[in-house]
Every structure is written in structure tokens, then in C-alpha cells.
PDB file of C-alpha atoms and ligand atoms in Angstrom:
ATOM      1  CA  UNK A   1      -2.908 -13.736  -0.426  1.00  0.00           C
ATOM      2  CA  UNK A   2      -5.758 -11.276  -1.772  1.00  0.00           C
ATOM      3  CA  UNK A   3      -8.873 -12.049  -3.771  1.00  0.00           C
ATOM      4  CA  UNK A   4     -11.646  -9.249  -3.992  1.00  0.00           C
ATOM      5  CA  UNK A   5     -14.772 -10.602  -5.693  1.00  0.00           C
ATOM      6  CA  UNK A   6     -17.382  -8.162  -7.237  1.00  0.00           C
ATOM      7  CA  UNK A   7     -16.437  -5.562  -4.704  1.00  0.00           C
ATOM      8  CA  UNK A   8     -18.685  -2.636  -5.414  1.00  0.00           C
ATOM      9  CA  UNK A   9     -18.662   1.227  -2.908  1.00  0.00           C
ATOM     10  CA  UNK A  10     -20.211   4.258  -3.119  1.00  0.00           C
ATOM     11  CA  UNK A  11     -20.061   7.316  -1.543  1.00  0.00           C
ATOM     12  CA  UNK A  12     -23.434   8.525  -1.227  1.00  0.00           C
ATOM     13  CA  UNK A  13     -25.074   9.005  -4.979  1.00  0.00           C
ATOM     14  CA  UNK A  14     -21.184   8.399  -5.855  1.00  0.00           C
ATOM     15  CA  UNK A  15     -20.318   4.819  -7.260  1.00  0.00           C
ATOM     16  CA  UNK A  16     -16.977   4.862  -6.882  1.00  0.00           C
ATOM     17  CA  UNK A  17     -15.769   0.788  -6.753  1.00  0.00           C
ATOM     18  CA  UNK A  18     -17.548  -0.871  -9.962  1.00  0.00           C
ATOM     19  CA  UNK A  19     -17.799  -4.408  -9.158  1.00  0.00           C
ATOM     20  CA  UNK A  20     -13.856  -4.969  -8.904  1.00  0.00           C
ATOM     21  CA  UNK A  21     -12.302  -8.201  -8.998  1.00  0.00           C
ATOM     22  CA  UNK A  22      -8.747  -9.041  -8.160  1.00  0.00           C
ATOM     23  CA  UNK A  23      -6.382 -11.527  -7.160  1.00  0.00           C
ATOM     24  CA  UNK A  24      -3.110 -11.146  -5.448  1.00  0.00           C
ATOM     25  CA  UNK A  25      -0.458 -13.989  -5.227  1.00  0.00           C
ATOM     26  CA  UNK A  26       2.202 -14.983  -2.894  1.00  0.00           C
ATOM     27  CA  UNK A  27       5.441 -12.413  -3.465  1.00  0.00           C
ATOM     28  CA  UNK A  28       3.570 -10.477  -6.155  1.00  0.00           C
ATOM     29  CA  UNK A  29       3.775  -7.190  -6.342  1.00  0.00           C
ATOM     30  CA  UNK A  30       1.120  -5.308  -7.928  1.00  0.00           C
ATOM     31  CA  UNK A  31       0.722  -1.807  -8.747  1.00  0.00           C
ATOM     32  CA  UNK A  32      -2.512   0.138  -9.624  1.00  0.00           C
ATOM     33  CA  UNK A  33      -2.501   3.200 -11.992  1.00  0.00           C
ATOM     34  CA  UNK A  34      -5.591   5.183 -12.757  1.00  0.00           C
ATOM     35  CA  UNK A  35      -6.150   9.131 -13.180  1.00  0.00           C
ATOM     36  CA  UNK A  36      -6.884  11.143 -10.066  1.00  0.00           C
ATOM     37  CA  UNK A  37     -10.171  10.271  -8.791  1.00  0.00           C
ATOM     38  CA  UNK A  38     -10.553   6.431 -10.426  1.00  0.00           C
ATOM     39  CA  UNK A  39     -10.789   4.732  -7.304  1.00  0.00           C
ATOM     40  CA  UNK A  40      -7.130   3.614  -6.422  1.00  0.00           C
ATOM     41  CA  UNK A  41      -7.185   4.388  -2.901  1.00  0.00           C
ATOM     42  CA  UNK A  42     -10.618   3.953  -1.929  1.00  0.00           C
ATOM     43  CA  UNK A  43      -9.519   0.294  -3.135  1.00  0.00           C
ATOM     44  CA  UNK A  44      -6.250  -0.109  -1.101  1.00  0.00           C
ATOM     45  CA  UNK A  45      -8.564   1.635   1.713  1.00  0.00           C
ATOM     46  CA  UNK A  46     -11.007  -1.588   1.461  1.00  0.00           C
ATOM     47  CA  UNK A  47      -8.525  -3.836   1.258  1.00  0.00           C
ATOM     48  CA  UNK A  48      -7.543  -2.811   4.766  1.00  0.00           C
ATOM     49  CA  UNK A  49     -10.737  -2.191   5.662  1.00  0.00           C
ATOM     50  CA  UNK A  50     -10.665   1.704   6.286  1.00  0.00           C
ATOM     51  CA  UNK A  51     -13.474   1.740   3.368  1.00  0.00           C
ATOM     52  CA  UNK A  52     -16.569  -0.353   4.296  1.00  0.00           C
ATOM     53  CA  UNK A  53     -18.027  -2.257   1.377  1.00  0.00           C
ATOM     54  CA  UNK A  54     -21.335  -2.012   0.129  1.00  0.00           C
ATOM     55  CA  UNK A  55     -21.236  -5.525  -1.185  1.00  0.00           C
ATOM     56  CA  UNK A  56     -18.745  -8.168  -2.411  1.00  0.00           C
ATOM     57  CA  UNK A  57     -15.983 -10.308  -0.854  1.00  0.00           C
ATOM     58  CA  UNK A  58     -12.870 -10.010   0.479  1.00  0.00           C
ATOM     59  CA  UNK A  59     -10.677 -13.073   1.137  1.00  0.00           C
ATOM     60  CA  UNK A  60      -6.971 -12.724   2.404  1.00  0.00           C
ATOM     61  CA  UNK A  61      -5.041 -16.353   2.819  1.00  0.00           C
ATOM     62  CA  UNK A  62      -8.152 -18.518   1.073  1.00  0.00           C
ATOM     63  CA  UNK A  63     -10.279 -17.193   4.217  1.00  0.00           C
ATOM     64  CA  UNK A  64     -13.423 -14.607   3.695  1.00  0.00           C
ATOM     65  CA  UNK A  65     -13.089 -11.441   6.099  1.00  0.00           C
ATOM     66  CA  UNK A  66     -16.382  -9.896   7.380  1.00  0.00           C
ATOM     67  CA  UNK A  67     -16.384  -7.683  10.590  1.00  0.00           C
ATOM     68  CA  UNK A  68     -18.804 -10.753  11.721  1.00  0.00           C
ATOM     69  CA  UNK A  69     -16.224 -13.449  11.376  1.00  0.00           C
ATOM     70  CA  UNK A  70     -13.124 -11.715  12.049  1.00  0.00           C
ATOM     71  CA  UNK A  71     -11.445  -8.775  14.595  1.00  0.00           C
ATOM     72  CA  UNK A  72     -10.532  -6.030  11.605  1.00  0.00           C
ATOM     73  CA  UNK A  73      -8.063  -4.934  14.124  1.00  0.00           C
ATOM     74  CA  UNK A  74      -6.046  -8.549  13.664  1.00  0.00           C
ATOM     75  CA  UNK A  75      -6.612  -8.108   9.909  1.00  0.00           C
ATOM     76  CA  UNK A  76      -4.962  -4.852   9.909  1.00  0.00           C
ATOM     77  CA  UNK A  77      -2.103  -6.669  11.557  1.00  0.00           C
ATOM     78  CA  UNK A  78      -1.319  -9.099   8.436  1.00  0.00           C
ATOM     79  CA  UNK A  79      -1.808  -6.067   5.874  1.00  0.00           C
ATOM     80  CA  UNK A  80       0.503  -3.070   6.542  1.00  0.00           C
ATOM     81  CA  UNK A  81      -0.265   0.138   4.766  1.00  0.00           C
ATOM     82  CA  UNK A  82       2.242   3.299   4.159  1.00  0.00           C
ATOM     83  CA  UNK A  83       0.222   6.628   2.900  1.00  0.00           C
ATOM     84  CA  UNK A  84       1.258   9.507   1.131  1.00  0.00           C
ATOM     85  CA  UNK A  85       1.413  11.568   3.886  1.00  0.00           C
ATOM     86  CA  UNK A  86       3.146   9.607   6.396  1.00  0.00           C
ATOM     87  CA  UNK A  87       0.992  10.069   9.201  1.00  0.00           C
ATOM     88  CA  UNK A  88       3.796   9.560  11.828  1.00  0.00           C
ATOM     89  CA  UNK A  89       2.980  10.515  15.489  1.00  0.00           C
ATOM     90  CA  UNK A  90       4.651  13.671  15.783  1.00  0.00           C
ATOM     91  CA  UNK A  91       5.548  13.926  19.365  1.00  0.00           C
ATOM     92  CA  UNK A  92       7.149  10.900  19.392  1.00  0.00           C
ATOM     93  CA  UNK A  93      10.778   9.770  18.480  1.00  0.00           C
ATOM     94  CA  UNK A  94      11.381   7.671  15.390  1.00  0.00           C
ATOM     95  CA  UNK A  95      12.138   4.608  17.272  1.00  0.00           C
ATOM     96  CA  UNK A  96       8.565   5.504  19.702  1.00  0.00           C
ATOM     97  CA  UNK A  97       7.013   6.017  16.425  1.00  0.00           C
ATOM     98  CA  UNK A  98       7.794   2.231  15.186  1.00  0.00           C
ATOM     99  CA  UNK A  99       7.490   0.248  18.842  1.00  0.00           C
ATOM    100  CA  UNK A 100       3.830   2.080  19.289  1.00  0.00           C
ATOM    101  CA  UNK A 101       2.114  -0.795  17.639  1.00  0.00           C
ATOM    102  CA  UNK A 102       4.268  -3.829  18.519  1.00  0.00           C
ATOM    103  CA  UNK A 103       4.056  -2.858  22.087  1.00  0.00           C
ATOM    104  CA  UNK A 104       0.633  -1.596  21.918  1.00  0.00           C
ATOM    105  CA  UNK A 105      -1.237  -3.594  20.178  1.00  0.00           C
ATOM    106  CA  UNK A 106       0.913  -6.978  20.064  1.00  0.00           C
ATOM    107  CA  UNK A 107       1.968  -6.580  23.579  1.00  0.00           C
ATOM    108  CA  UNK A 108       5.550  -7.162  22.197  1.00  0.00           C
ATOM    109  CA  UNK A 109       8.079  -6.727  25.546  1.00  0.00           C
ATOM    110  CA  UNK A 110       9.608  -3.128  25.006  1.00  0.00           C
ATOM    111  CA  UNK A 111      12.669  -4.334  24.835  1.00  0.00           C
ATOM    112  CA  UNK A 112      12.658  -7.148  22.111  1.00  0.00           C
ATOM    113  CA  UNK A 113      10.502  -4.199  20.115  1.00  0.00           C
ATOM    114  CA  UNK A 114      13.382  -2.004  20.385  1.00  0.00           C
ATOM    115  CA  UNK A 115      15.535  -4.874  19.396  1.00  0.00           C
ATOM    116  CA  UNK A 116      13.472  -5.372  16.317  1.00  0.00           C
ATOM    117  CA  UNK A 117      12.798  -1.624  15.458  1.00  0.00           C
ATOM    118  CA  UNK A 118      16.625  -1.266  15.247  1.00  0.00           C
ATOM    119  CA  UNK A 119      17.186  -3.914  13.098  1.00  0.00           C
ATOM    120  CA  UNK A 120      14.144  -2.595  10.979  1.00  0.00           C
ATOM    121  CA  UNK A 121      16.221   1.122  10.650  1.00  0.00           C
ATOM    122  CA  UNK A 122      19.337  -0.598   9.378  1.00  0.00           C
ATOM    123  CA  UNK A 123      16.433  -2.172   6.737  1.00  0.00           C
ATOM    124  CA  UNK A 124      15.603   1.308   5.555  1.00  0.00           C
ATOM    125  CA  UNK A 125      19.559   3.159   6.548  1.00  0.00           C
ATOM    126  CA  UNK A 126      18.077   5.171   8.714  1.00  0.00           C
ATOM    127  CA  UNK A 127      20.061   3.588  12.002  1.00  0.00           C
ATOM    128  CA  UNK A 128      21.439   7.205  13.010  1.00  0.00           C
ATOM    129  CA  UNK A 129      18.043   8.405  12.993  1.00  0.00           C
ATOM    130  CA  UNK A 130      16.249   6.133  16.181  1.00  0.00           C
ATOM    131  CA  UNK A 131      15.873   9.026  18.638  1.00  0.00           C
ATOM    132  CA  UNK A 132      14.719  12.277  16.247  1.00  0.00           C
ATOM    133  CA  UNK A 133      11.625  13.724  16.393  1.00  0.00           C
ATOM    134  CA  UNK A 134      10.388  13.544  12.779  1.00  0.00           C
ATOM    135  CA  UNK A 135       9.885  17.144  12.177  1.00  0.00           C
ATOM    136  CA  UNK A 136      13.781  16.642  11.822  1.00  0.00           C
ATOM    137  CA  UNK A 137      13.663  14.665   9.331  1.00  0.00           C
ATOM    138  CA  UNK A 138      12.804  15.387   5.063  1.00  0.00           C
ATOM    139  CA  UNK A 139      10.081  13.625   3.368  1.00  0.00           C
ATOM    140  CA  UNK A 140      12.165  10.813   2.176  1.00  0.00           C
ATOM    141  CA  UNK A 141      13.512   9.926   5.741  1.00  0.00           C
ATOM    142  CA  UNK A 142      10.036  10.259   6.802  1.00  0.00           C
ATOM    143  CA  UNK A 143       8.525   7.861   4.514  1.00  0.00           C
ATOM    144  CA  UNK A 144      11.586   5.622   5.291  1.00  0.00           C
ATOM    145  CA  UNK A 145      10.155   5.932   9.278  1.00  0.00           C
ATOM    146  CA  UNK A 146       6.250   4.992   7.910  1.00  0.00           C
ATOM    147  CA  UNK A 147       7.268   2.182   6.048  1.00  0.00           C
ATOM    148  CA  UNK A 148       9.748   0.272   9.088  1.00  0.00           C
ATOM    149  CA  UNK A 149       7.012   1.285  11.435  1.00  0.00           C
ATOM    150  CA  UNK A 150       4.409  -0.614   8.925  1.00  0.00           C
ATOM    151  CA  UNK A 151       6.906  -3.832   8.962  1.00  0.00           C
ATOM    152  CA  UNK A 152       7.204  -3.784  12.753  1.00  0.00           C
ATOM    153  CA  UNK A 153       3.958  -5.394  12.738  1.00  0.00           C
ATOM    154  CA  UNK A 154       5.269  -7.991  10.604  1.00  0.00           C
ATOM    155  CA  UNK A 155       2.491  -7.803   7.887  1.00  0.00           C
ATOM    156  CA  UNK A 156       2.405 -11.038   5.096  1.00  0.00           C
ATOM    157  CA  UNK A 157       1.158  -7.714   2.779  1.00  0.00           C
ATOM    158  CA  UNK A 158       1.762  -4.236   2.394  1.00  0.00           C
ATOM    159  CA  UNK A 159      -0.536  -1.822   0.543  1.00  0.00           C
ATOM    160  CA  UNK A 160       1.424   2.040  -0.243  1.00  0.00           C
ATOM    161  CA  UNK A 161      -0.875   4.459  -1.453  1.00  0.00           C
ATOM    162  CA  UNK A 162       1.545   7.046  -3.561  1.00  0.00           C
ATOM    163  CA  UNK A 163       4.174   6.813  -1.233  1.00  0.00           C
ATOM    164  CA  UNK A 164       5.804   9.572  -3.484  1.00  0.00           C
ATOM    165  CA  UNK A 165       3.768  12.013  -4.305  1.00  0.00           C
ATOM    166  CA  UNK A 166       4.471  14.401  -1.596  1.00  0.00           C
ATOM    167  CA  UNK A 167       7.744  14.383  -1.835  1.00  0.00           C
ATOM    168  CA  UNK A 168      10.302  16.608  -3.810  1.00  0.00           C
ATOM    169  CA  UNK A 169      11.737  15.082  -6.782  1.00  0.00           C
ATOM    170  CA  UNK A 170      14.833  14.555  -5.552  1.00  0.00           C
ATOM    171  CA  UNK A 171      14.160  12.228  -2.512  1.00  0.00           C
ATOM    172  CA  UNK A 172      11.376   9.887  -4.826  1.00  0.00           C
ATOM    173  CA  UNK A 173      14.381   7.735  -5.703  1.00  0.00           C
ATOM    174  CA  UNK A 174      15.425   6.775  -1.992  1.00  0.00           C
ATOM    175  CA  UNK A 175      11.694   5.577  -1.210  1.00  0.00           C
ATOM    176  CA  UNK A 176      11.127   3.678  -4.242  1.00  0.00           C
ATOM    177  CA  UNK A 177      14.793   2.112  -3.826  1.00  0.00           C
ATOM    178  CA  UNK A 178      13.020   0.939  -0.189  1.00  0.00           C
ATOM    179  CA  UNK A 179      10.371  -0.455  -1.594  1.00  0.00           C
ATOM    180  CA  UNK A 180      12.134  -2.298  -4.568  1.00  0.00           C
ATOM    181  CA  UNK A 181      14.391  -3.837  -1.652  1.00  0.00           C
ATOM    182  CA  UNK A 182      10.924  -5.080   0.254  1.00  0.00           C
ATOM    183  CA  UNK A 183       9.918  -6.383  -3.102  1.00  0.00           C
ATOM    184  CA  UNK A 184      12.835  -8.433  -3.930  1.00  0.00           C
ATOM    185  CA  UNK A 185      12.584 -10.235  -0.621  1.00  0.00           C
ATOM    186  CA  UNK A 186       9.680 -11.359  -1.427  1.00  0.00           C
ATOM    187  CA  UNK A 187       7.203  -9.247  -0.079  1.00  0.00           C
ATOM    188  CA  UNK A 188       3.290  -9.219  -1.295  1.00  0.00           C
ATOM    189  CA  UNK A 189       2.476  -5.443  -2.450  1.00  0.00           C
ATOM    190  CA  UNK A 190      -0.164  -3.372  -3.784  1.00  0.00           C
ATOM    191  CA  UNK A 191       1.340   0.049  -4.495  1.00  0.00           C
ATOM    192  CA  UNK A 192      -0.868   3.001  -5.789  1.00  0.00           C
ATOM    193  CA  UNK A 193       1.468   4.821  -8.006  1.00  0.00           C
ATOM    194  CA  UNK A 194       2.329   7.337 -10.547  1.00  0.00           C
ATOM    195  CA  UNK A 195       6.062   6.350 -10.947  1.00  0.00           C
ATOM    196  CA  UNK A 196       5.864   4.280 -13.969  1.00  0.00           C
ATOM    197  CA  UNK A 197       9.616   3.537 -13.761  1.00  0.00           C
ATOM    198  CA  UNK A 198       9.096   1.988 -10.708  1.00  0.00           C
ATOM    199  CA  UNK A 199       5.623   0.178 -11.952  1.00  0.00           C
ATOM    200  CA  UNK A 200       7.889  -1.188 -15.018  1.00  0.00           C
ATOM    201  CA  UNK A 201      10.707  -2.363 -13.401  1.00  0.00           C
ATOM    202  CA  UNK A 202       8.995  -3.537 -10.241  1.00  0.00           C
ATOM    203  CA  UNK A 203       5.496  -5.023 -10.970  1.00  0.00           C
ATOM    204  CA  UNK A 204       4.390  -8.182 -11.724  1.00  0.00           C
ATOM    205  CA  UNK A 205       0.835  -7.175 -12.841  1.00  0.00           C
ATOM    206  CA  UNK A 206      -0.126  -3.405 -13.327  1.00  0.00           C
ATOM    207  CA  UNK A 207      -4.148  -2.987 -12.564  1.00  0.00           C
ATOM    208  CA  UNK A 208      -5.598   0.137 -14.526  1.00  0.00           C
ATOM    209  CA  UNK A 209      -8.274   1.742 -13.200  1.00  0.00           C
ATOM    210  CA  UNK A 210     -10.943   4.216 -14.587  1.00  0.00           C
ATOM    211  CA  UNK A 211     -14.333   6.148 -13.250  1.00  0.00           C
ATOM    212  CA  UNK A 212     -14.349   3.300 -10.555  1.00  0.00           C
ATOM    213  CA  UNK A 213     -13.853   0.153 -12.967  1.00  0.00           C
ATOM    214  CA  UNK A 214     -10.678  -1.826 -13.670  1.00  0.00           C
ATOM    215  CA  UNK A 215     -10.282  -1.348 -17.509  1.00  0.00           C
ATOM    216  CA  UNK A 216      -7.167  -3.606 -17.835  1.00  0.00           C
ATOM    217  CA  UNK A 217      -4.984  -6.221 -15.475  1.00  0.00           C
ATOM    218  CA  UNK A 218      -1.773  -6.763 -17.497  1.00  0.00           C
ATOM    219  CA  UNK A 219       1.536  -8.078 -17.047  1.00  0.00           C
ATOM    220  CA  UNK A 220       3.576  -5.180 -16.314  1.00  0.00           C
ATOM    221  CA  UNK A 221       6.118  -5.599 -19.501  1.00  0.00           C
ATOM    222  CA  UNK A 222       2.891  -6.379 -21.440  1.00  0.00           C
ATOM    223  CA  UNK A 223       0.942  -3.480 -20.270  1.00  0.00           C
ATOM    224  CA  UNK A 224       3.870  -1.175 -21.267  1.00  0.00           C
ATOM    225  CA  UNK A 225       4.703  -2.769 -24.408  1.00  0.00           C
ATOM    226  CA  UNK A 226       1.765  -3.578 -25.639  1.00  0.00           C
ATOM    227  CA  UNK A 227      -1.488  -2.319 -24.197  1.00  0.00           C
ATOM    228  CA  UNK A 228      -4.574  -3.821 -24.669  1.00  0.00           C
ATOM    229  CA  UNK A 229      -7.300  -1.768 -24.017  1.00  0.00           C
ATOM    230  CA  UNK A 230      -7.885   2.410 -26.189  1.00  0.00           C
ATOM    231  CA  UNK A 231      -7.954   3.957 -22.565  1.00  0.00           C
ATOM    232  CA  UNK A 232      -4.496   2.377 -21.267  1.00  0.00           C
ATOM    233  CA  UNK A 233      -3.060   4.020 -24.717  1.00  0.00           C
ATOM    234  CA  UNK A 234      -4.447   6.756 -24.488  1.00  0.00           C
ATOM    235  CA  UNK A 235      -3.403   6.718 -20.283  1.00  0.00           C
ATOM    236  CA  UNK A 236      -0.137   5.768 -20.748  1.00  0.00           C
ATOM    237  CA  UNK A 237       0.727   8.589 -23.912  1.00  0.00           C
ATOM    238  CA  UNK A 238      -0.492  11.176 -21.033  1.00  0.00           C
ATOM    239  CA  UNK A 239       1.492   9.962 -18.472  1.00  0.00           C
ATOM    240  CA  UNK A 240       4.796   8.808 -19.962  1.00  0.00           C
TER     241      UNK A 240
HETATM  242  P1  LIG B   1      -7.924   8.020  -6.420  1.00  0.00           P
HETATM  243  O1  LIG B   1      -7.171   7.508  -5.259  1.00  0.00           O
HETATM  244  O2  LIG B   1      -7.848   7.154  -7.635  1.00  0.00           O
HETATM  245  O3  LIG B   1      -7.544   9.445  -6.752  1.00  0.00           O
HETATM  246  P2  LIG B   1     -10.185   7.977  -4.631  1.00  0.00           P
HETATM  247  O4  LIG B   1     -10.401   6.563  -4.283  1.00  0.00           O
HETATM  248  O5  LIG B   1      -9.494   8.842  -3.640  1.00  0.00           O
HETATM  249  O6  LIG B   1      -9.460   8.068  -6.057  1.00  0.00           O
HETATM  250  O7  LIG B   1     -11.569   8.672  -4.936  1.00  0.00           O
HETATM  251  C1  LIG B   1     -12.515   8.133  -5.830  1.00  0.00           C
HETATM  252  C2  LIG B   1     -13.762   9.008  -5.815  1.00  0.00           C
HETATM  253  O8  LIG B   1     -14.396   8.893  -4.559  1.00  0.00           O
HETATM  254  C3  LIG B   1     -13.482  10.481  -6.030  1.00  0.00           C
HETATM  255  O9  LIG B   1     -14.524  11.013  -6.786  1.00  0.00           O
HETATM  256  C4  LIG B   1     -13.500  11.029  -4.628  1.00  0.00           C
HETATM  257  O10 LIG B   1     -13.872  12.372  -4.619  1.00  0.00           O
HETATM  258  C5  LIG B   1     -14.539  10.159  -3.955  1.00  0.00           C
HETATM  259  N1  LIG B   1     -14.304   9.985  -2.500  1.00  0.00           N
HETATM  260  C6  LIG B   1     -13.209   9.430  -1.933  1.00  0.00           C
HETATM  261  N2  LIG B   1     -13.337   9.380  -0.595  1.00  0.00           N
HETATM  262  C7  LIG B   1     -14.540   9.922  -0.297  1.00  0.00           C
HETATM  263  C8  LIG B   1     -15.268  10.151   0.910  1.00  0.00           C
HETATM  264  N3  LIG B   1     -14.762   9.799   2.108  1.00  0.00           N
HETATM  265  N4  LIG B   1     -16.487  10.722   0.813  1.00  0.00           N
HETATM  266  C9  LIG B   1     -16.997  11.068  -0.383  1.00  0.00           C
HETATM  267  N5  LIG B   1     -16.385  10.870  -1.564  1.00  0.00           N
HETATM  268  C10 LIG B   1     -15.175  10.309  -1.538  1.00  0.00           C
HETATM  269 MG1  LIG B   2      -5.650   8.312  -4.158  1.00  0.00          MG
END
């Protein structure tokens, strides 16, 4: 679904992408770990091409993506992203907030977005929720909203850059219960996170990243278990 060859970005002086290589599969769902400041979402940010890359390639479905060759805007469409901070419109109702894109961008009729935005708040058990405003709503139910309005575009991936980490404690469980859902139909995922519960019982591969560089790729029970490289050990005894 996702192949990033020699991918390299700097901010400025600031090299903060160190020739990264990945590979994402069908129904995989990956999750990148890395301290504060390693690179994780300037990453998921390229992949979705909010970052632009110095150099390197980017290939989703087998097919290289270059502003030249492709609209970025129809790229966005296939990979659906969810953010820490929800970004939802504000002014708008939850059910405006997810029928924005499909009607605005897709040119979906109203009505069959509607249709499909409803369905998409049963997804998440939010159904009782279609006409709040979202300042009505707590962090959980908000990041509930972000992620059915992501899947109203019907993206093949979905990147979620700590989709936790602004909530309180107590609501992390409901998100991450969303997202394990997503991931046991099937969906492709790259999730930035620090919930290594969720990383361990969710992830096929867990991608560690350090100072810009990807220090270890690992299957996730492997990675755990049985770490490979001094800095995951010495990672993984600080975080768990
Ligand atoms: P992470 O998500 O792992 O915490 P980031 O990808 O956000 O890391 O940041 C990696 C590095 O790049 C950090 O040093 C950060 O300060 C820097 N950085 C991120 N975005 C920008 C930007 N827009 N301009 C300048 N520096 C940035
Ligand atoms: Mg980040």
C-alpha cells in the first residue's frame, strides 16, 4: 500500500527524516514509537504529503507520487489522517463536520453523504451525537467525530498521529477500542503512538524511531519480547 524509499527532510539546518525506508502491506497495521522530537509525525506528515520531501520516493498502490504526476489533493483522498488535536470545524454540527469533504470535495449528493455519515456514527457509537456542535462533546467523543469524518472519504489507509495524547486518561480506552475495531476489519494503519498496550496488542510491525533515523522495524511481539537493537532496550525500560 506504502513504500517510502530513502526519504530524507530537513527543516532548515535541521535533518530531521534520515534516509527512511518503509514498507506498508495490505491490512497491516503499523505503529511508530520514538521519543518526542524523533521524527514520527513529520513522517506520517510526508506520507500525506503535508511535509514536502527533500528527496526520496514515495509510492502508494505500486505507483510513485510526485506533485508532477499526481493531484496531492486525490492522494489525500486514499490516505485519511486523524491528529491529536482533532481539528474539527467548530461551527459546524458533527454530522456537517463529516459530509464537508464527501460533499465538498467528492461532490457526493448531500443526501447519500448523510446516509453514509450516519452509518459511519453507529461505526464509532456516537449515533445520538449527529447534530451537536463539538464544543459539546469530551475529547474522546471528539476524536470519535475526527476519525468517522476521516473514513467518510473512504481512504484504503489511515495515518493517526497520537490520537491519545490529549486526552484524559480515562477516555484513551474508548479511542483506541475505535481504532482496534478499524484494524480488525482490515484496515491499513500507521499510528504514531505512545500506548504500548495498544502497539502490543494491535501492531503487526512496530517502527522505532530516533534523532530522525529508524533504529529498528520489528514484529510487534518480537520488538516487545525481544528487542534487537541497545536503544529499543533502553526505549522501551523508559517507557513501560
Ligand atoms: P515527533 O513527532 O517524533 O515528536 P516531529 O516530527 O514533530 O517529531 O519533529 C521532529 C523535529 O523536527 C523536531 O526537532 C521538531 O522541532 C522539528 N520540526 C517539526 N516541524 C517543524 C517545522 N515546521 N519547522 C521547523 N522544525 C520543525
Ligand atoms: Mg509528533
Amino acid at each position: 500500500m506504502i513504500k517510502i524509499e530513502n526519504l530524507n527532510k530537513s527543516f532548515g539546518s535541521l535533518h530531521v527524516l534520515k534516509d527512511i525506508n518503509i514498507s506498508v502491506y495490505e491490512s497491516e497495521v503499523v505503529c511508530l514509537v520514538g521519543a518526542s522530537g524523533s521524527g514520527k509525525s513529520t513522517l506520517l506528515r510526508s506520507l500525506n504529503f503535508l511535509e514536502k520531501k527533500d528527496n526520496g520516493r514515495i509510492f502508494i498502490h505500486g505507483k510513485e507520487i510526485t506533485p508532477k504526476t499526481h493531484n496531492i489533493n486525490d492522494v489525500r483522498q486514499t490516505v485519511g489522517m486523524v491528529f491529536q488535536h482533532f481539528n474539527l470545524f467548530p461551527h459546524k454540527t458533527v454530522i456537517e463536520n463529516i459530509i464537508e469533504a464527501p460533499t465538498m470535495v467528492k461532490k457526493i449528493p448531500k443526501n447519500e453523504a448523510i446516509a453514509e455519515a450516519k452509518k459511519l456514527l453507529q461505526k464509532v457509537d456516537l449515533e445520538d451525537k449527529a447534530n451537536v456542535y463539538p464544543s459539546k462533546l469530551s475529547g474522546g467523543q471528539k476524536q470519535r467525530v475526527a476519525i468517522a469524518r476521516a473514513l467518510a472519504m473512504q481512504p484504503d489507509i489511515m495515518l493517526f498521529d497520537e490520537p491519545t495524547s490529549a486526552l484524559d486518561p480515562e477516555l484513551v480506552g474508548e479511542v483506541l477500542a475505535t481504532m482496534k475495531e478499524l484494524a480488525d476489519e482490515g484496515m491499513t494503519m500507521v499510528v504514531v503512538t505512545h500506548e504500548m498496550g495498544f502497539a502490543s496488542e494491535v501492531a503487526d510491525w512496530i517502527v522505532y524511531m530516533d534523532e530522525g533515523r529508524i533504529i529498528e522495524r520489528n514484529k510487534a511481539s518480537e520488538f516487545f519480547e525481544n528487542p534487537k537493537e541497545k536503544r529499543t532496550k533502553e526505549f522501551l525500560q523508559a517507557t513501560m
